[in-house]
Amino acid sequence: MRTRRLLIGAAAAAALASAAVAPAQAGPLSAEITAADVNPAAGTFTTVPESDLSVLGAGDGTPAGAVAWFKAKMGSTAYQGYCEKAVENAYGTTGVWASANAHWNGASPKHTDGSRPPKGAFVYWNISQWGHVGIADGSGGIYATSIGGKIGHASSVNYFNNYRGWTPAAVPHQ
């Protein structure tokens, strides 16, 4: 009986942790990415059905944990318009930067030389009013919101138009 109570407690704790970083409703910082912002000829993308998703909390603060967070949420539409919130949640934090543009402007060092971003690095695009940000997979691709209308994976940083570059993997902070 004691084991059962511990398992129920752990499940409740996981549910609470997940709820703590759930995206808010659309508001003034919500950014809609349009078909004009996407370059599907740059590579392939994958998503999974909503029914295959499991609820997880925020990442553990490591580049591998950030990638794992995105993989676990593949196919989710919960973060549409909230790319910055998604990348922050992937690193176990939230509310650091107001938008992807603010993150790009405040983060350093910036790599704009076309070099391949390492696993967990932040990758940025100059699209929409607020910009766009995702997480590098370490193989030239990215995990991000708005890939096929959901959290997904693209095989190239050029899936979205107007690629800016990347900044190193780290827990977001100002």
Coordinates of N, CA, C and O in Angstrom, one line a residue:
M1 N 0.8 -1.2 0.0 CA 0.0 0.0 0.0 C 0.9 1.3 0.0 O 0.6 2.2 -0.7
R2 N 2.0 1.2 0.7 CA 2.8 2.4 0.8 C 3.4 2.7 -0.6 O 3.5 3.9 -1.0
T3 N 3.8 1.7 -1.4 CA 4.3 1.9 -2.7 C 3.3 2.6 -3.6 O 3.6 3.5 -4.4
R4 N 2.1 2.2 -3.5 CA 1.0 2.7 -4.3 C 0.8 4.2 -4.0 O 0.7 5.0 -4.9
R5 N 0.9 4.6 -2.8 CA 0.7 6.0 -2.5 C 1.9 6.9 -3.0 O 1.7 8.0 -3.5
L6 N 3.1 6.3 -3.0 CA 4.3 7.0 -3.5 C 4.1 7.2 -5.0 O 4.4 8.3 -5.6
L7 N 3.6 6.2 -5.8 CA 3.4 6.3 -7.2 C 2.4 7.4 -7.5 O 2.5 8.2 -8.5
I8 N 1.3 7.4 -6.8 CA 0.3 8.4 -7.0 C 0.8 9.8 -6.8 O 0.6 10.7 -7.5
G9 N 1.6 9.9 -5.7 CA 2.3 11.2 -5.4 C 3.2 11.7 -6.5 O 3.2 12.8 -6.9
A10 N 4.0 10.8 -7.1 CA 4.9 11.1 -8.1 C 4.1 11.5 -9.4 O 4.5 12.5 -10.1
A11 N 3.0 10.8 -9.7 CA 2.2 11.2 -10.8 C 1.6 12.6 -10.7 O 1.5 13.4 -11.6
A12 N 1.1 12.9 -9.5 CA 0.5 14.2 -9.2 C 1.6 15.3 -9.3 O 1.3 16.3 -9.9
A13 N 2.8 15.0 -8.8 CA 3.9 16.0 -8.9 C 4.2 16.2 -10.4 O 4.5 17.4 -10.8
A14 N 4.3 15.2 -11.2 CA 4.6 15.3 -12.6 C 3.5 16.2 -13.3 O 3.8 17.0 -14.2
A15 N 2.3 15.9 -13.0 CA 1.2 16.7 -13.6 C 1.3 18.1 -13.2 O 1.1 19.0 -14.0
L16 N 1.6 18.4 -11.9 CA 1.7 19.8 -11.5 C 2.9 20.5 -12.2 O 2.8 21.6 -12.6
A17 N 4.0 19.8 -12.3 CA 5.2 20.4 -13.0 C 4.9 20.7 -14.4 O 5.3 21.7 -15.0
S18 N 4.1 19.8 -15.1 CA 3.7 20.0 -16.5 C 2.8 21.3 -16.6 O 3.0 22.1 -17.5
A19 N 1.9 21.4 -15.7 CA 0.9 22.5 -15.7 C 1.6 23.8 -15.4 O 1.2 24.8 -16.0
A20 N 2.7 23.8 -14.7 CA 3.4 25.0 -14.4 C 4.1 25.7 -15.6 O 4.3 26.9 -15.6
V21 N 4.3 24.9 -16.6 CA 5.0 25.5 -17.8 C 4.1 25.4 -19.0 O 4.5 25.6 -20.1
A22 N 2.8 25.1 -18.8 CA 1.9 25.1 -20.0 C 1.7 26.4 -20.6 O 1.7 27.5 -19.9
P23 N 1.6 26.5 -21.9 CA 1.5 27.8 -22.5 C 0.2 28.5 -22.2 O -0.8 27.9 -22.0
A24 N 0.3 29.8 -22.2 CA -0.9 30.7 -21.9 C -1.7 30.8 -23.2 O -1.3 30.4 -24.2
Q25 N -2.9 31.4 -23.0 CA -3.8 31.6 -24.2 C -3.1 32.7 -25.1 O -2.3 33.5 -24.6
A26 N -3.6 32.7 -26.3 CA -3.0 33.7 -27.3 C -3.2 35.1 -26.7 O -4.2 35.4 -26.2
G27 N -2.2 35.9 -26.9 CA -2.2 37.3 -26.4 C -1.4 38.1 -27.3 O -1.1 37.8 -28.4
P28 N -1.0 39.3 -26.8 CA -0.3 40.2 -27.6 C 1.1 39.7 -28.1 O 1.6 40.2 -29.1
L29 N 1.7 38.8 -27.5 CA 3.0 38.3 -27.9 C 2.9 37.0 -28.8 O 3.9 36.5 -29.2
S30 N 1.7 36.6 -29.1 CA 1.4 35.5 -29.9 C 1.8 35.8 -31.4 O 1.5 36.9 -31.9
A31 N 2.6 35.0 -32.0 CA 3.1 35.3 -33.4 C 2.6 34.1 -34.3 O 2.9 33.0 -34.0
E32 N 2.0 34.5 -35.3 CA 1.5 33.5 -36.3 C 2.5 33.4 -37.4 O 2.8 34.4 -38.1
I33 N 3.0 32.2 -37.7 CA 3.9 32.0 -38.8 C 3.1 31.6 -40.0 O 2.2 30.7 -39.9
T34 N 3.3 32.3 -41.1 CA 2.5 32.0 -42.3 C 3.2 31.2 -43.3 O 4.4 30.9 -43.2
A35 N 2.5 30.7 -44.4 CA 3.1 29.9 -45.4 C 4.3 30.7 -46.1 O 5.3 30.0 -46.5
A36 N 4.3 32.0 -46.1 CA 5.3 32.8 -46.7 C 6.6 32.7 -45.9 O 7.7 32.9 -46.4
D37 N 6.6 32.3 -44.6 CA 7.7 32.2 -43.8 C 8.4 30.8 -43.9 O 9.5 30.6 -43.3
V38 N 7.8 29.9 -44.6 CA 8.3 28.5 -44.6 C 8.9 28.2 -46.0 O 8.5 28.6 -47.0
N39 N 10.0 27.4 -45.9 CA 10.7 27.0 -47.1 C 10.8 25.5 -47.1 O 11.8 24.9 -46.9
P40 N 9.7 24.8 -47.4 CA 9.6 23.3 -47.3 C 10.6 22.6 -48.3 O 11.0 21.5 -48.0
A41 N 11.1 23.3 -49.3 CA 12.1 22.7 -50.2 C 13.4 22.5 -49.6 O 14.3 21.8 -50.0
A42 N 13.6 23.2 -48.4 CA 14.9 23.1 -47.7 C 15.1 21.8 -47.0 O 16.3 21.5 -46.6
G43 N 14.1 21.0 -46.8 CA 14.3 19.8 -46.1 C 13.0 19.1 -45.7 O 11.9 19.6 -46.1
T44 N 13.1 18.0 -45.0 CA 11.9 17.3 -44.6 C 11.5 17.7 -43.2 O 12.3 18.2 -42.4
F45 N 10.2 17.4 -42.8 CA 9.8 17.6 -41.5 C 8.9 16.5 -41.0 O 8.4 15.8 -41.8
T46 N 8.9 16.3 -39.7 CA 8.1 15.2 -39.2 C 7.3 15.7 -38.0 O 7.7 16.5 -37.2
T47 N 6.1 15.1 -37.8 CA 5.3 15.4 -36.6 C 4.6 14.1 -36.3 O 4.7 13.1 -37.0
V48 N 4.0 14.0 -35.1 CA 3.3 12.8 -34.7 C 1.9 13.3 -34.3 O 1.7 14.4 -34.0
P49 N 0.9 12.3 -34.4 CA -0.5 12.7 -34.0 C -0.6 13.1 -32.5 O 0.2 12.6 -31.7
E50 N -1.6 14.0 -32.2 CA -1.8 14.4 -30.8 C -2.0 13.2 -29.9 O -1.6 13.2 -28.8
S51 N -2.6 12.2 -30.4 CA -2.9 11.0 -29.6 C -1.7 10.3 -29.1 O -1.7 9.5 -28.2
D52 N -0.5 10.5 -29.8 CA 0.7 9.8 -29.4 C 1.5 10.6 -28.4 O 2.6 10.2 -28.1
L53 N 1.0 11.7 -28.0 CA 1.8 12.6 -27.1 C 1.7 12.2 -25.6 O 0.7 11.7 -25.2
S54 N 2.8 12.4 -24.9 CA 2.7 12.1 -23.4 C 3.0 13.5 -22.7 O 3.7 14.3 -23.3
V55 N 2.5 13.6 -21.5 CA 2.7 14.9 -20.8 C 4.0 14.8 -20.0 O 4.2 13.8 -19.2
L56 N 4.9 15.7 -20.2 CA 6.2 15.8 -19.5 C 6.4 17.2 -19.0 O 5.8 18.1 -19.5
G57 N 7.2 17.3 -18.0 CA 7.5 18.6 -17.4 C 8.6 19.3 -18.3 O 9.0 18.8 -19.3
A58 N 9.1 20.4 -17.8 CA 10.2 21.1 -18.5 C 11.4 20.3 -18.5 O 11.6 19.3 -17.8
G59 N 12.4 20.7 -19.4 CA 13.6 20.0 -19.6 C 14.5 20.2 -18.3 O 14.2 20.9 -17.4
D60 N 15.6 19.5 -18.3 CA 16.5 19.5 -17.1 C 17.6 20.5 -17.2 O 18.5 20.5 -16.3
G61 N 17.6 21.4 -18.1 CA 18.6 22.5 -18.2 C 19.8 22.1 -19.0 O 20.7 22.9 -19.1
T62 N 19.8 21.0 -19.7 CA 20.9 20.6 -20.5 C 20.5 20.6 -22.0 O 19.3 20.5 -22.3
P63 N 21.5 20.7 -22.9 CA 21.1 20.6 -24.3 C 20.4 19.3 -24.7 O 19.4 19.4 -25.4
A64 N 20.9 18.2 -24.2 CA 20.2 16.9 -24.5 C 18.8 16.9 -23.9 O 17.9 16.4 -24.5
G65 N 18.6 17.5 -22.7 CA 17.3 17.6 -22.1 C 16.3 18.5 -22.9 O 15.1 18.2 -23.1
A66 N 16.9 19.6 -23.5 CA 16.1 20.5 -24.3 C 15.6 19.7 -25.6 O 14.4 19.8 -26.0
V67 N 16.5 19.0 -26.2 CA 16.1 18.2 -27.4 C 15.1 17.2 -27.0 O 14.1 17.0 -27.7
A68 N 15.3 16.5 -25.9 CA 14.4 15.4 -25.4 C 13.0 16.1 -25.2 O 12.0 15.4 -25.5
W69 N 12.9 17.3 -24.6 CA 11.7 17.9 -24.3 C 10.9 18.1 -25.6 O 9.7 17.8 -25.7
F70 N 11.6 18.6 -26.7 CA 10.9 18.8 -28.0 C 10.5 17.5 -28.6 O 9.4 17.4 -29.1
K71 N 11.3 16.5 -28.5 CA 11.0 15.2 -29.1 C 9.7 14.6 -28.4 O 8.8 14.1 -29.0
A72 N 9.6 14.9 -27.1 CA 8.5 14.4 -26.3 C 7.2 15.1 -26.7 O 6.1 14.6 -26.5
K73 N 7.3 16.3 -27.2 CA 6.1 17.1 -27.6 C 5.9 17.2 -29.1 O 5.0 18.0 -29.5
M74 N 6.5 16.4 -29.8 CA 6.3 16.3 -31.3 C 4.8 16.2 -31.6 O 4.2 15.3 -31.0
G75 N 4.4 17.0 -32.5 CA 3.0 17.0 -32.9 C 2.0 17.8 -32.1 O 0.9 18.1 -32.5
S76 N 2.5 18.4 -31.0 CA 1.7 19.2 -30.1 C 1.4 20.6 -30.8 O 2.3 21.2 -31.3
T77 N 0.2 21.1 -30.6 CA -0.1 22.4 -31.1 C -0.2 23.4 -29.9 O -0.5 24.6 -30.2
A78 N 0.1 23.0 -28.8 CA -0.1 23.8 -27.6 C 0.8 25.1 -27.5 O 0.4 26.0 -26.9
Y79 N 1.9 25.0 -28.3 CA 2.8 26.2 -28.2 C 2.8 27.0 -29.5 O 3.7 27.8 -29.7
Q80 N 1.8 26.8 -30.3 CA 1.7 27.6 -31.6 C 1.6 29.1 -31.2 O 0.8 29.5 -30.4
G81 N 2.5 29.9 -31.8 CA 2.6 31.3 -31.4 C 3.4 31.6 -30.2 O 3.5 32.8 -29.8
Y82 N 4.0 30.6 -29.6 CA 4.8 30.8 -28.4 C 6.1 30.1 -28.5 O 6.5 29.3 -27.6
C83 N 6.9 30.3 -29.6 CA 8.1 29.6 -29.8 C 9.1 29.9 -28.7 O 9.9 29.0 -28.2
E84 N 9.2 31.2 -28.2 CA 10.2 31.5 -27.2 C 9.8 30.8 -25.9 O 10.7 30.3 -25.2
K85 N 8.5 30.7 -25.6 CA 8.1 30.0 -24.4 C 8.5 28.5 -24.5 O 9.0 27.9 -23.5
A86 N 8.4 28.0 -25.7 CA 8.7 26.6 -25.9 C 10.2 26.3 -25.6 O 10.6 25.4 -24.9
V87 N 11.1 27.2 -26.2 CA 12.5 26.9 -26.1 C 12.9 27.1 -24.6 O 13.8 26.5 -24.1
E88 N 12.3 28.1 -23.9 CA 12.6 28.3 -22.5 C 12.1 27.2 -21.7 O 12.9 26.7 -20.8
N89 N 10.9 26.7 -21.9 CA 10.4 25.5 -21.2 C 11.3 24.3 -21.4 O 11.5 23.5 -20.5
A90 N 11.8 24.2 -22.6 CA 12.7 23.0 -23.0 C 13.9 23.0 -22.1 O 14.5 22.0 -21.8
Y91 N 14.3 24.2 -21.6 CA 15.5 24.3 -20.7 C 15.1 24.4 -19.2 O 15.9 24.7 -18.4
G92 N 13.8 24.3 -19.0 CA 13.3 24.3 -17.6 C 13.0 25.6 -17.0 O 13.0 25.8 -15.8
T93 N 12.8 26.6 -17.8 CA 12.5 28.0 -17.3 C 11.5 28.6 -18.2 O 11.0 28.0 -19.2
T94 N 11.0 29.8 -17.8 CA 10.0 30.5 -18.6 C 10.0 32.0 -18.2 O 10.5 32.3 -17.1
G95 N 9.5 32.8 -19.1 CA 9.4 34.2 -18.8 C 10.7 35.0 -18.8 O 10.8 36.1 -18.3
V96 N 11.8 34.5 -19.5 CA 13.0 35.2 -19.5 C 13.0 36.3 -20.6 O 13.3 37.4 -20.3
W97 N 12.7 35.9 -21.8 CA 12.7 36.9 -22.9 C 11.2 37.0 -23.4 O 10.4 36.1 -23.4
A98 N 10.9 38.2 -23.8 CA 9.5 38.6 -24.3 C 9.2 38.0 -25.6 O 8.0 37.7 -25.9
S99 N 10.2 37.7 -26.4 CA 10.0 37.2 -27.8 C 11.3 36.6 -28.3 O 12.4 36.8 -27.7
A100 N 11.2 35.9 -29.5 CA 12.4 35.4 -30.1 C 13.4 36.5 -30.5 O 14.6 36.4 -30.4
N101 N 12.8 37.7 -31.0 CA 13.6 38.8 -31.3 C 14.4 39.3 -30.1 O 15.6 39.7 -30.2
A102 N 13.7 39.5 -29.0 CA 14.4 39.9 -27.8 C 15.5 39.0 -27.3 O 16.6 39.4 -26.9
H103 N 15.2 37.7 -27.5 CA 16.2 36.6 -27.2 C 17.5 36.8 -28.1 O 18.6 36.9 -27.6
W104 N 17.2 36.9 -29.4 CA 18.3 37.1 -30.3 C 19.1 38.4 -30.0 O 20.4 38.4 -30.0
N105 N 18.4 39.5 -29.7 CA 19.1 40.7 -29.5 C 19.9 40.7 -28.2 O 20.9 41.3 -28.1
G106 N 19.4 39.9 -27.2 CA 20.1 39.9 -25.9 C 21.1 38.8 -25.7 O 22.0 38.9 -24.8
A107 N 21.1 37.8 -26.5 CA 22.0 36.6 -26.3 C 23.3 36.8 -27.0 O 23.4 37.5 -28.0
S108 N 24.3 36.1 -26.5 CA 25.6 36.2 -27.2 C 26.5 35.0 -26.8 O 26.1 34.4 -25.8
P109 N 27.5 34.6 -27.5 CA 27.8 35.2 -28.8 C 26.9 34.8 -29.9 O 26.4 33.7 -29.9
K110 N 26.8 35.6 -30.9 CA 25.9 35.2 -32.1 C 26.8 34.6 -33.2 O 27.9 35.1 -33.4
H111 N 26.3 33.6 -33.8 CA 27.0 32.9 -34.9 C 26.2 33.1 -36.2 O 25.2 32.5 -36.3
T112 N 26.7 33.9 -37.0 CA 26.0 34.2 -38.3 C 26.8 33.7 -39.5 O 26.5 34.1 -40.6
D113 N 27.9 32.9 -39.3 CA 28.8 32.6 -40.3 C 28.4 31.3 -41.1 O 29.1 30.8 -42.0
G114 N 27.2 30.8 -40.9 CA 26.8 29.6 -41.5 C 27.2 28.3 -40.9 O 27.0 27.2 -41.4
S115 N 28.0 28.4 -39.8 CA 28.4 27.2 -39.1 C 27.2 26.4 -38.5 O 26.2 27.0 -38.3
R116 N 27.4 25.1 -38.4 CA 26.4 24.2 -37.9 C 26.2 24.4 -36.4 O 27.1 24.3 -35.7
P117 N 24.9 24.7 -36.0 CA 24.7 24.9 -34.6 C 24.8 23.6 -33.8 O 24.3 22.5 -34.3
P118 N 25.5 23.5 -32.7 CA 25.5 22.3 -31.9 C 24.2 21.9 -31.2 O 23.3 22.8 -31.1
K119 N 24.1 20.7 -30.8 CA 22.9 20.2 -30.2 C 22.5 21.1 -29.0 O 23.3 21.5 -28.2
G120 N 21.2 21.5 -29.0 CA 20.6 22.4 -28.0 C 20.8 23.8 -28.2 O 20.2 24.6 -27.4
A121 N 21.6 24.3 -29.2 CA 21.8 25.7 -29.4 C 20.5 26.3 -29.9 O 19.6 25.6 -30.5
F122 N 20.3 27.6 -29.6 CA 19.1 28.3 -30.1 C 19.4 28.8 -31.5 O 20.4 29.3 -31.8
V123 N 18.4 28.5 -32.4 CA 18.5 29.0 -33.8 C 17.3 30.0 -34.0 O 16.2 29.8 -33.5
Y124 N 17.6 31.0 -34.8 CA 16.7 32.1 -34.9 C 16.4 32.5 -36.4 O 17.3 32.3 -37.2
W125 N 15.2 33.0 -36.6 CA 14.8 33.5 -37.9 C 14.2 34.8 -37.8 O 13.5 35.1 -36.8
N126 N 14.4 35.7 -38.7 CA 13.8 37.0 -38.7 C 12.5 37.0 -39.5 O 12.4 37.4 -40.6
I127 N 11.5 36.4 -38.9 CA 10.1 36.2 -39.5 C 9.1 36.6 -38.5 O 9.3 36.5 -37.3
S128 N 8.0 37.1 -38.9 CA 6.8 37.5 -38.1 C 7.3 38.7 -37.2 O 8.5 39.1 -37.2
Q129 N 6.3 39.4 -36.6 CA 6.6 40.6 -35.8 C 7.6 40.3 -34.7 O 8.3 41.1 -34.2
W130 N 7.5 39.0 -34.1 CA 8.3 38.7 -32.9 C 9.5 37.8 -33.2 O 10.2 37.4 -32.3
G131 N 9.8 37.5 -34.5 CA 10.9 36.6 -34.8 C 10.4 35.1 -34.5 O 9.3 34.8 -34.2
H132 N 11.4 34.2 -34.7 CA 11.1 32.8 -34.4 C 12.4 32.2 -33.9 O 13.5 32.6 -34.3
V133 N 12.2 31.2 -33.0 CA 13.4 30.5 -32.4 C 13.1 29.0 -32.2 O 11.9 28.7 -32.0
G134 N 14.1 28.2 -32.4 CA 14.0 26.8 -32.2 C 15.3 26.3 -31.5 O 16.1 27.1 -31.1
I135 N 15.4 25.0 -31.4 CA 16.5 24.3 -30.8 C 17.2 23.4 -31.9 O 16.5 22.7 -32.5
A136 N 18.5 23.5 -32.0 CA 19.3 22.7 -32.9 C 19.3 21.3 -32.5 O 19.5 20.9 -31.3
D137 N 19.3 20.4 -33.5 CA 19.4 18.9 -33.2 C 20.9 18.4 -33.2 O 21.2 17.3 -32.9
G138 N 21.8 19.3 -33.6 CA 23.2 19.0 -33.6 C 23.7 18.3 -34.9 O 24.8 18.1 -35.2
S139 N 22.7 18.1 -35.8 CA 23.0 17.5 -37.1 C 22.6 18.4 -38.3 O 22.4 17.9 -39.4
G140 N 22.4 19.6 -38.0 CA 22.0 20.6 -39.1 C 20.5 20.9 -39.1 O 20.1 21.7 -39.9
G141 N 19.7 20.1 -38.3 CA 18.3 20.3 -38.3 C 17.9 21.0 -37.0 O 18.7 21.4 -36.2
I142 N 16.6 21.2 -36.9 CA 16.0 21.9 -35.8 C 14.7 21.3 -35.3 O 14.0 20.6 -36.0
Y143 N 14.4 21.6 -34.0 CA 13.1 21.3 -33.4 C 12.5 22.7 -33.1 O 13.2 23.6 -32.6
A144 N 11.2 22.9 -33.5 CA 10.6 24.2 -33.3 C 9.1 24.0 -33.3 O 8.6 23.0 -33.7
T145 N 8.4 25.1 -32.9 CA 7.0 25.2 -33.2 C 6.8 25.6 -34.6 O 7.7 25.9 -35.3
S146 N 5.6 25.5 -35.1 CA 5.2 25.9 -36.4 C 5.8 25.1 -37.6 O 5.9 25.6 -38.7
I147 N 6.2 23.9 -37.3 CA 6.7 23.0 -38.4 C 5.4 22.1 -38.7 O 5.0 21.3 -37.9
G148 N 4.9 22.4 -39.9 CA 3.6 21.7 -40.2 C 2.5 22.1 -39.3 O 1.6 21.3 -39.1
G149 N 2.6 23.3 -38.7 CA 1.5 23.7 -37.8 C 1.6 23.1 -36.4 O 0.7 23.3 -35.6
K150 N 2.7 22.5 -36.0 CA 2.9 21.8 -34.7 C 4.3 21.9 -34.3 O 5.2 22.3 -35.1
I151 N 4.6 21.4 -33.1 CA 6.0 21.2 -32.8 C 6.5 20.0 -33.6 O 5.8 19.0 -33.7
G152 N 7.6 20.2 -34.3 CA 8.1 19.2 -35.2 C 9.6 19.3 -35.4 O 10.3 20.1 -34.7
H153 N 10.1 18.6 -36.3 CA 11.6 18.5 -36.6 C 11.7 18.8 -38.1 O 11.0 18.3 -38.9
A154 N 12.7 19.7 -38.4 CA 13.0 19.9 -39.8 C 14.5 19.6 -40.0 O 15.3 19.8 -39.1
S155 N 14.9 19.0 -41.1 CA 16.2 18.5 -41.3 C 17.2 19.6 -41.7 O 18.4 19.4 -41.8
S156 N 16.7 20.9 -41.8 CA 17.6 22.0 -42.1 C 17.2 23.3 -41.4 O 16.0 23.5 -41.2
V157 N 18.1 24.1 -41.0 CA 17.8 25.4 -40.3 C 17.2 26.3 -41.3 O 16.6 27.3 -41.0
N158 N 17.2 26.0 -42.6 CA 16.6 26.8 -43.7 C 15.2 26.4 -43.9 O 14.6 26.8 -44.9
Y159 N 14.5 25.6 -43.1 CA 13.1 25.2 -43.2 C 12.3 26.5 -43.2 O 11.4 26.7 -44.0
F160 N 12.6 27.4 -42.3 CA 12.0 28.8 -42.3 C 12.9 29.7 -43.1 O 14.1 29.6 -43.1
N161 N 12.3 30.7 -43.7 CA 13.0 31.7 -44.4 C 13.7 32.7 -43.4 O 13.3 32.8 -42.2
N162 N 14.7 33.4 -43.9 CA 15.3 34.5 -43.2 C 16.1 34.0 -41.9 O 15.9 34.6 -40.8
Y163 N 16.9 33.0 -42.1 CA 17.7 32.4 -41.0 C 18.7 33.5 -40.5 O 19.4 34.1 -41.3
R164 N 18.7 33.7 -39.2 CA 19.6 34.7 -38.7 C 20.9 34.1 -38.2 O 22.0 34.7 -38.4
G165 N 20.9 33.0 -37.5 CA 22.0 32.3 -37.0 C 21.7 31.6 -35.7 O 20.5 31.3 -35.4
W166 N 22.7 31.4 -34.8 CA 22.5 30.7 -33.6 C 23.3 31.3 -32.4 O 24.2 32.0 -32.7
T167 N 22.8 31.0 -31.2 CA 23.6 31.3 -30.0 C 23.7 30.0 -29.2 O 23.0 29.1 -29.4
P168 N 24.8 29.9 -28.4 CA 25.1 28.7 -27.7 C 23.9 28.1 -26.8 O 23.1 28.9 -26.3
A169 N 23.9 26.8 -26.6 CA 23.0 26.1 -25.7 C 23.3 26.6 -24.3 O 24.4 26.5 -23.9
A170 N 22.2 27.0 -23.6 CA 22.4 27.4 -22.2 C 21.0 27.6 -21.7 O 20.1 27.9 -22.4
V171 N 20.8 27.5 -20.4 CA 19.5 27.9 -19.8 C 19.4 29.4 -20.0 O 20.2 30.2 -19.7
P172 N 18.2 29.8 -20.6 CA 18.0 31.2 -21.0 C 18.1 32.1 -19.7 O 17.5 31.7 -18.7
H173 N 18.8 33.2 -19.8 CA 18.9 34.2 -18.8 C 19.3 35.5 -19.4 O 19.8 35.6 -20.5
Q174 N 19.0 36.6 -18.7 CA 19.3 37.9 -19.1 C 20.5 38.4 -18.4 O 20.9 38.0 -17.3

